[in-house]
């Protein structure tokens, strides 16, 4: 469960202001803790709108259980085509394009791999990793989102072992959708954070929204960043979900090429104009590893990125360094 926030929300504004502080609300949705910060005088309808939008996104994009994507996955696994909403078809088009651009480091085709590792459950207990034979078979011929045909609203695939998991894209997308809903309803200011996927609407009493990027190995904040209206920041961290076995720890950010947790990094944060893209780019950069992460993020449209390696070394791209304020 991603209950420990990846990013620390700071309760301080930049400018001096006499206005009352914004009010923070917490929701449990998308299998994670979502923090909704709204102006003190926002009416209750805004919070209700955010919650409704996030729950609709959860129902549409969750790979397992009852929702729309889960039903489509079950049809594909039976070897049948699936008819989906325009929204889900568009989501899969977007995710597939990002997957190709990332060289398959972000690949929603990992559903069966996520299941084999037990990360499709919120409460993966300690226990052995998948057996070596299963992982070798995965590596030999992994099902990729590339094996999905999207023809209008109809999904089909020749591979019955293709199980789509939008977990690395959907929290960012859900925040995008909630932000758009708020904007359409006339809201002028909000900060929405689904664990490590955060987007800003407007500003806070005339000063930009400011968020802190958490130290992946400590309790503190590495640096703080301002977000312009409509900007998003996402962090993928190895501490967010995992389990231990035989003295080793395994986390939920899987390298589709090896079938195992990606090595070398503790966290990656990236800034982008869309929450879904920030979310997927952070995952792709994490999988790319310490040497390629910043270049991968830049190539995918996020020149502002910050990483922390497994050994605790910090590296920021010049674009991010220029707008960061150390605590
Ligand atoms: P978090 O969910 O902690 O914010 P991410 O956004 O990086 O982290 O998403 C991780 C989730 O995405 C995993 O729980 C799994 O469901 C899925 N996933 C893991 N590895 C990959 C990958 N390489 N490409 C696409 N999805 C992945
Ligand atoms: Mg992600």
Coordinates of C-alpha atoms and ligand atoms in Angstrom, one line a residue:
X1 CA 0.0 0.0 0.0
X2 CA 1.4 3.3 -1.0
X3 CA 0.4 5.1 2.2
X4 CA 3.7 6.7 2.8
X5 CA 3.7 9.7 0.5
X6 CA 6.6 9.9 -1.9
X7 CA 6.5 13.6 -1.9
X8 CA 6.1 15.7 1.1
X9 CA 3.6 18.5 0.6
X10 CA 4.8 21.7 2.2
X11 CA 2.3 23.8 4.0
X12 CA 4.2 27.0 3.3
X13 CA 3.4 29.6 0.7
X14 CA 6.1 31.6 -1.0
X15 CA 4.8 35.1 -0.6
X16 CA 3.6 36.7 2.6
X17 CA -0.1 36.5 2.7
X18 CA -2.9 37.2 5.1
X19 CA -5.3 34.7 3.5
X20 CA -6.2 31.6 5.5
X21 CA -4.1 28.5 4.6
X22 CA -5.6 26.1 2.1
X23 CA -7.4 23.1 3.5
X24 CA -5.9 19.6 3.1
X25 CA -8.2 16.6 2.6
X26 CA -7.2 12.9 2.4
X27 CA -8.9 10.2 0.4
X28 CA -8.1 6.6 -0.1
X29 CA -8.5 5.9 -3.8
X30 CA -6.4 4.3 -6.6
X31 CA -5.0 2.0 -3.9
X32 CA -3.2 4.9 -2.4
X33 CA -3.5 7.9 -0.2
X34 CA -4.6 11.0 -2.2
X35 CA -4.1 14.5 -0.7
X36 CA -6.3 17.2 -2.1
X37 CA -5.4 20.7 -1.2
X38 CA -8.1 23.3 -1.9
X39 CA -8.6 26.9 -0.9
X40 CA -10.0 27.3 2.6
X41 CA -13.2 28.8 1.1
X42 CA -13.7 26.1 -1.6
X43 CA -17.2 24.7 -1.4
X44 CA -17.6 21.0 -0.6
X45 CA -18.7 20.3 -4.2
X46 CA -15.0 20.7 -5.4
X47 CA -13.8 17.9 -3.1
X48 CA -16.8 15.7 -4.1
X49 CA -15.9 16.3 -7.8
X50 CA -12.3 15.3 -7.2
X51 CA -13.3 12.2 -5.4
X52 CA -15.9 11.2 -8.0
X53 CA -13.4 11.7 -10.9
X54 CA -10.6 9.7 -9.1
X55 CA -13.0 6.8 -8.4
X56 CA -14.2 6.7 -12.0
X57 CA -10.5 6.6 -13.1
X58 CA -9.8 3.8 -10.7
X59 CA -12.7 1.8 -12.1
X60 CA -11.5 2.4 -15.6
X61 CA -7.8 1.8 -15.3
X62 CA -7.3 -0.8 -12.6
X63 CA -5.9 -4.0 -14.1
X64 CA -7.2 -6.5 -11.6
X65 CA -10.6 -7.1 -10.0
X66 CA -13.9 -5.6 -11.3
X67 CA -13.2 -2.6 -13.5
X68 CA -13.2 -1.9 -17.2
X69 CA -9.6 -2.7 -17.9
X70 CA -9.8 -5.8 -15.8
X71 CA -12.8 -7.1 -17.8
X72 CA -10.9 -6.3 -21.1
X73 CA -7.9 -8.3 -19.8
X74 CA -10.1 -11.2 -19.0
X75 CA -11.6 -11.2 -22.5
X76 CA -8.1 -11.1 -24.1
X77 CA -7.0 -13.9 -21.9
X78 CA -9.9 -16.0 -23.2
X79 CA -8.7 -15.2 -26.7
X80 CA -11.7 -12.9 -27.4
X81 CA -11.8 -9.3 -28.5
X82 CA -12.9 -6.7 -26.0
X83 CA -15.0 -3.6 -26.6
X84 CA -13.9 -0.6 -24.4
X85 CA -14.9 3.0 -23.8
X86 CA -13.3 5.8 -25.9
X87 CA -11.4 6.9 -22.8
X88 CA -9.8 3.5 -22.2
X89 CA -9.0 3.0 -25.9
X90 CA -7.3 6.5 -25.9
X91 CA -5.5 5.6 -22.6
X92 CA -4.0 2.5 -24.2
X93 CA -3.0 4.4 -27.4
X94 CA -1.2 6.9 -25.2
X95 CA 0.5 4.3 -23.0
X96 CA 1.5 2.3 -26.1
X97 CA 3.2 5.3 -27.7
X98 CA 5.0 6.0 -24.4
X99 CA 6.1 2.4 -24.2
X100 CA 7.6 2.4 -27.7
X101 CA 9.3 5.8 -27.1
X102 CA 10.8 4.4 -23.8
X103 CA 12.3 1.4 -25.6
X104 CA 10.0 -0.9 -23.6
X105 CA 11.3 0.2 -20.2
X106 CA 7.7 1.4 -19.4
X107 CA 5.5 -1.4 -20.7
X108 CA 1.9 -2.0 -19.6
X109 CA 2.3 -5.5 -21.0
X110 CA 3.9 -6.5 -17.6
X111 CA 0.6 -7.5 -16.0
X112 CA 1.5 -11.2 -15.7
X113 CA 4.9 -10.4 -14.4
X114 CA 3.4 -8.1 -11.8
X115 CA 1.1 -10.9 -10.8
X116 CA 4.0 -13.4 -10.6
X117 CA 5.8 -11.1 -8.2
X118 CA 2.6 -10.6 -6.2
X119 CA 2.4 -6.9 -6.7
X120 CA -1.1 -7.0 -8.1
X121 CA -2.2 -7.2 -4.5
X122 CA -2.0 -4.3 -2.1
X123 CA -0.7 -6.6 0.7
X124 CA 2.1 -8.7 -0.9
X125 CA 3.5 -10.5 2.1
X126 CA 7.1 -11.6 2.5
X127 CA 7.8 -14.8 0.6
X128 CA 9.9 -16.2 -2.2
X129 CA 10.2 -14.4 -5.6
X130 CA 8.8 -16.1 -8.7
X131 CA 10.8 -19.3 -9.6
X132 CA 13.7 -19.1 -12.0
X133 CA 12.1 -21.2 -14.7
X134 CA 9.0 -18.9 -14.8
X135 CA 11.3 -15.8 -15.1
X136 CA 13.4 -17.4 -17.8
X137 CA 10.3 -18.2 -19.8
X138 CA 9.2 -14.5 -19.4
X139 CA 12.6 -13.2 -20.5
X140 CA 12.6 -15.5 -23.5
X141 CA 9.4 -14.0 -25.0
X142 CA 7.7 -11.3 -22.8
X143 CA 4.2 -10.2 -23.9
X144 CA 4.4 -6.5 -24.7
X145 CA 1.8 -3.9 -25.2
X146 CA 3.0 -3.9 -28.8
X147 CA 1.0 -7.2 -29.1
X148 CA -2.2 -5.3 -28.6
X149 CA -4.3 -4.2 -31.5
X150 CA -6.5 -1.2 -30.9
X151 CA -9.1 -0.8 -33.6
X152 CA -11.4 2.0 -32.6
X153 CA -13.1 0.7 -29.4
X154 CA -12.0 -2.9 -30.0
X155 CA -9.0 -4.5 -28.4
X156 CA -7.6 -7.8 -29.6
X157 CA -4.4 -9.7 -29.3
X158 CA -2.9 -12.9 -30.6
X159 CA -1.2 -13.4 -27.2
X160 CA -3.5 -14.7 -24.5
X161 CA -0.7 -14.1 -21.9
X162 CA -1.0 -10.3 -22.5
X163 CA -2.4 -8.7 -19.3
X164 CA -2.4 -5.0 -19.4
X165 CA -1.3 -3.1 -16.2
X166 CA -1.6 0.7 -16.3
X167 CA -0.3 1.0 -12.7
X168 CA 2.6 3.1 -13.8
X169 CA 0.5 5.6 -15.8
X170 CA -3.0 5.7 -14.2
X171 CA -2.4 7.6 -11.0
X172 CA -0.9 10.5 -13.0
X173 CA -3.8 10.3 -15.4
X174 CA -6.4 10.2 -12.7
X175 CA -4.9 13.4 -11.2
X176 CA -5.0 15.0 -14.7
X177 CA -8.7 14.1 -15.0
X178 CA -9.5 15.5 -11.6
X179 CA -7.6 18.7 -12.4
X180 CA -9.5 19.1 -15.7
X181 CA -12.8 18.5 -13.9
X182 CA -12.0 21.2 -11.3
X183 CA -10.9 23.7 -14.0
X184 CA -14.0 23.1 -16.0
X185 CA -16.1 23.7 -12.9
X186 CA -14.4 27.0 -12.4
X187 CA -11.9 26.2 -9.7
X188 CA -8.8 28.4 -9.7
X189 CA -6.5 26.7 -7.2
X190 CA -5.7 23.2 -6.1
X191 CA -2.8 20.8 -5.5
X192 CA -3.7 17.1 -6.1
X193 CA -1.3 14.4 -4.9
X194 CA -1.9 10.7 -5.5
X195 CA 1.1 9.4 -3.4
X196 CA 4.0 10.4 -5.7
X197 CA 2.0 11.8 -8.6
X198 CA 1.2 15.5 -8.1
X199 CA -0.3 18.2 -10.3
X200 CA -1.0 21.9 -9.6
X201 CA -3.9 24.0 -10.6
X202 CA -3.4 27.8 -10.5
X203 CA -1.4 29.0 -7.6
X204 CA -1.6 29.4 -3.9
X205 CA -2.6 33.0 -2.9
X206 CA -0.6 34.4 -5.8
X207 CA 2.6 32.3 -5.2
X208 CA 3.4 29.1 -7.1
X209 CA 2.5 25.8 -5.4
X210 CA 5.6 24.3 -3.8
X211 CA 6.3 20.6 -3.2
X212 CA 9.1 18.8 -1.5
X213 CA 10.9 15.8 -3.0
X214 CA 11.3 13.2 -0.3
X215 CA 14.7 11.6 0.7
X216 CA 14.2 8.0 -0.3
X217 CA 16.4 6.8 2.5
X218 CA 15.4 9.2 5.3
X219 CA 12.5 11.2 6.7
X220 CA 13.5 14.6 5.3
X221 CA 13.1 16.5 2.1
X222 CA 15.9 16.5 -0.6
X223 CA 14.8 19.7 -2.3
X224 CA 11.7 21.7 -3.0
X225 CA 10.3 22.6 -6.4
X226 CA 7.7 25.1 -7.6
X227 CA 5.0 23.9 -10.0
X228 CA 3.4 26.3 -12.5
X229 CA -0.3 26.1 -13.3
X230 CA -0.9 22.7 -15.0
X231 CA 2.5 21.3 -14.2
X232 CA 3.0 17.8 -12.6
X233 CA 5.8 16.0 -10.8
X234 CA 6.0 12.3 -10.4
X235 CA 8.3 10.2 -8.3
X236 CA 9.0 6.4 -8.6
X237 CA 10.7 5.0 -5.6
X238 CA 11.9 1.6 -4.6
X239 CA 10.6 2.1 -1.1
X240 CA 7.0 2.5 -2.1
X241 CA 6.0 -1.2 -2.3
X242 CA 8.1 -4.3 -1.7
X243 CA 8.8 -7.4 0.3
X244 CA 11.7 -9.3 1.8
X245 CA 12.9 -12.9 1.5
X246 CA 16.1 -14.7 2.5
X247 CA 17.8 -11.4 3.4
X248 CA 17.0 -9.7 0.1
X249 CA 14.4 -7.0 -0.6
X250 CA 12.4 -6.8 -3.8
X251 CA 10.4 -3.8 -5.0
X252 CA 7.6 -3.2 -7.5
X253 CA 9.4 -1.4 -10.3
X254 CA 10.1 -4.2 -12.7
X255 CA 12.5 -4.2 -15.6
X256 CA 10.4 -5.9 -18.4
X257 CA 13.6 -7.1 -20.0
X258 CA 15.0 -9.0 -17.0
X259 CA 11.7 -9.8 -15.3
X260 CA 13.2 -8.5 -12.0
X261 CA 13.1 -5.4 -10.0
X262 CA 15.2 -2.7 -11.7
X263 CA 18.5 -2.1 -10.1
X264 CA 20.7 0.8 -9.3
X265 CA 18.2 3.6 -8.2
X266 CA 16.3 4.4 -5.1
X267 CA 14.1 7.1 -6.7
X268 CA 13.5 9.2 -9.7
X269 CA 11.4 12.4 -9.9
X270 CA 10.4 14.1 -13.2
X271 CA 8.3 17.1 -14.1
X272 CA 5.9 17.1 -17.1
X273 CA 2.9 18.9 -18.5
X274 CA 0.6 15.9 -18.0
X275 CA 0.3 13.7 -14.9
X276 CA 0.0 10.5 -16.9
X277 CA 3.3 11.3 -18.8
X278 CA 5.1 12.3 -15.6
X279 CA 4.0 9.1 -14.0
X280 CA 5.1 6.8 -16.9
X281 CA 8.3 8.7 -17.6
X282 CA 9.4 8.4 -13.9
X283 CA 8.9 4.6 -14.2
X284 CA 10.8 4.4 -17.5
X285 CA 13.6 6.5 -16.1
X286 CA 13.8 4.3 -13.0
X287 CA 14.0 1.2 -15.1
X288 CA 16.7 2.8 -17.3
X289 CA 19.0 2.8 -14.2
X290 CA 21.5 5.4 -12.9
X291 CA 23.5 6.1 -16.0
X292 CA 20.6 6.4 -18.5
X293 CA 17.8 7.8 -16.3
X294 CA 18.2 11.5 -16.9
X295 CA 18.7 11.1 -20.6
X296 CA 15.7 8.8 -20.8
X297 CA 13.5 11.3 -19.0
X298 CA 14.7 14.1 -21.3
X299 CA 14.2 12.0 -24.4
X300 CA 10.6 11.3 -23.2
X301 CA 9.8 15.0 -22.7
X302 CA 10.9 15.6 -19.1
X303 CA 14.2 17.6 -19.1
X304 CA 13.7 18.4 -15.4
X305 CA 14.6 15.3 -13.5
X306 CA 16.3 14.2 -10.2
X307 CA 17.5 10.8 -9.2
X308 CA 19.0 9.2 -6.1
X309 CA 21.0 6.0 -6.6
X310 CA 20.8 3.0 -4.4
X311 CA 24.0 4.1 -2.8
X312 CA 22.6 7.5 -2.0
X313 CA 24.2 9.7 -4.6
X314 CA 22.0 12.5 -5.9
X315 CA 22.0 13.8 -9.5
X316 CA 19.8 16.5 -10.9
X317 CA 19.5 17.6 -14.6
X318 CA 20.5 21.2 -15.1
X319 CA 16.9 22.1 -15.9
X320 CA 15.7 20.8 -12.5
X321 CA 18.7 22.1 -10.6
X322 CA 17.9 25.6 -11.9
X323 CA 14.4 25.6 -10.3
X324 CA 15.1 23.6 -7.1
X325 CA 15.6 25.1 -3.6
X326 CA 17.5 22.9 -1.2
X327 CA 15.8 22.8 2.3
Ligands
LIG1 P1 3.9 3.8 -7.9 O1 2.7 3.0 -8.3 O2 4.6 3.4 -6.7 O3 3.7 5.3 -8.0 P2 4.9 3.6 -10.6 O4 4.2 4.7 -11.1 O5 6.4 3.5 -11.1 O6 5.0 3.5 -9.0 O7 4.2 2.3 -11.0 C1 4.5 1.0 -10.6 C2 3.4 0.0 -11.0 O8 3.4 -0.1 -12.4 C3 3.7 -1.4 -10.4 O9 3.0 -1.6 -9.2 C4 3.2 -2.3 -11.5 O10 1.8 -2.5 -11.4 C5 3.5 -1.5 -12.8 N1 4.8 -1.6 -13.3 C6 6.0 -2.1 -12.7 N2 7.0 -2.1 -13.6 C7 6.5 -1.5 -14.7 C8 7.2 -1.2 -16.0 N3 8.5 -1.4 -16.2 N4 6.4 -0.7 -17.0 C9 5.0 -0.5 -16.7 N5 4.4 -0.8 -15.6 C10 5.2 -1.3 -14.6
LIG2 MG1 5.0 5.9 -12.7

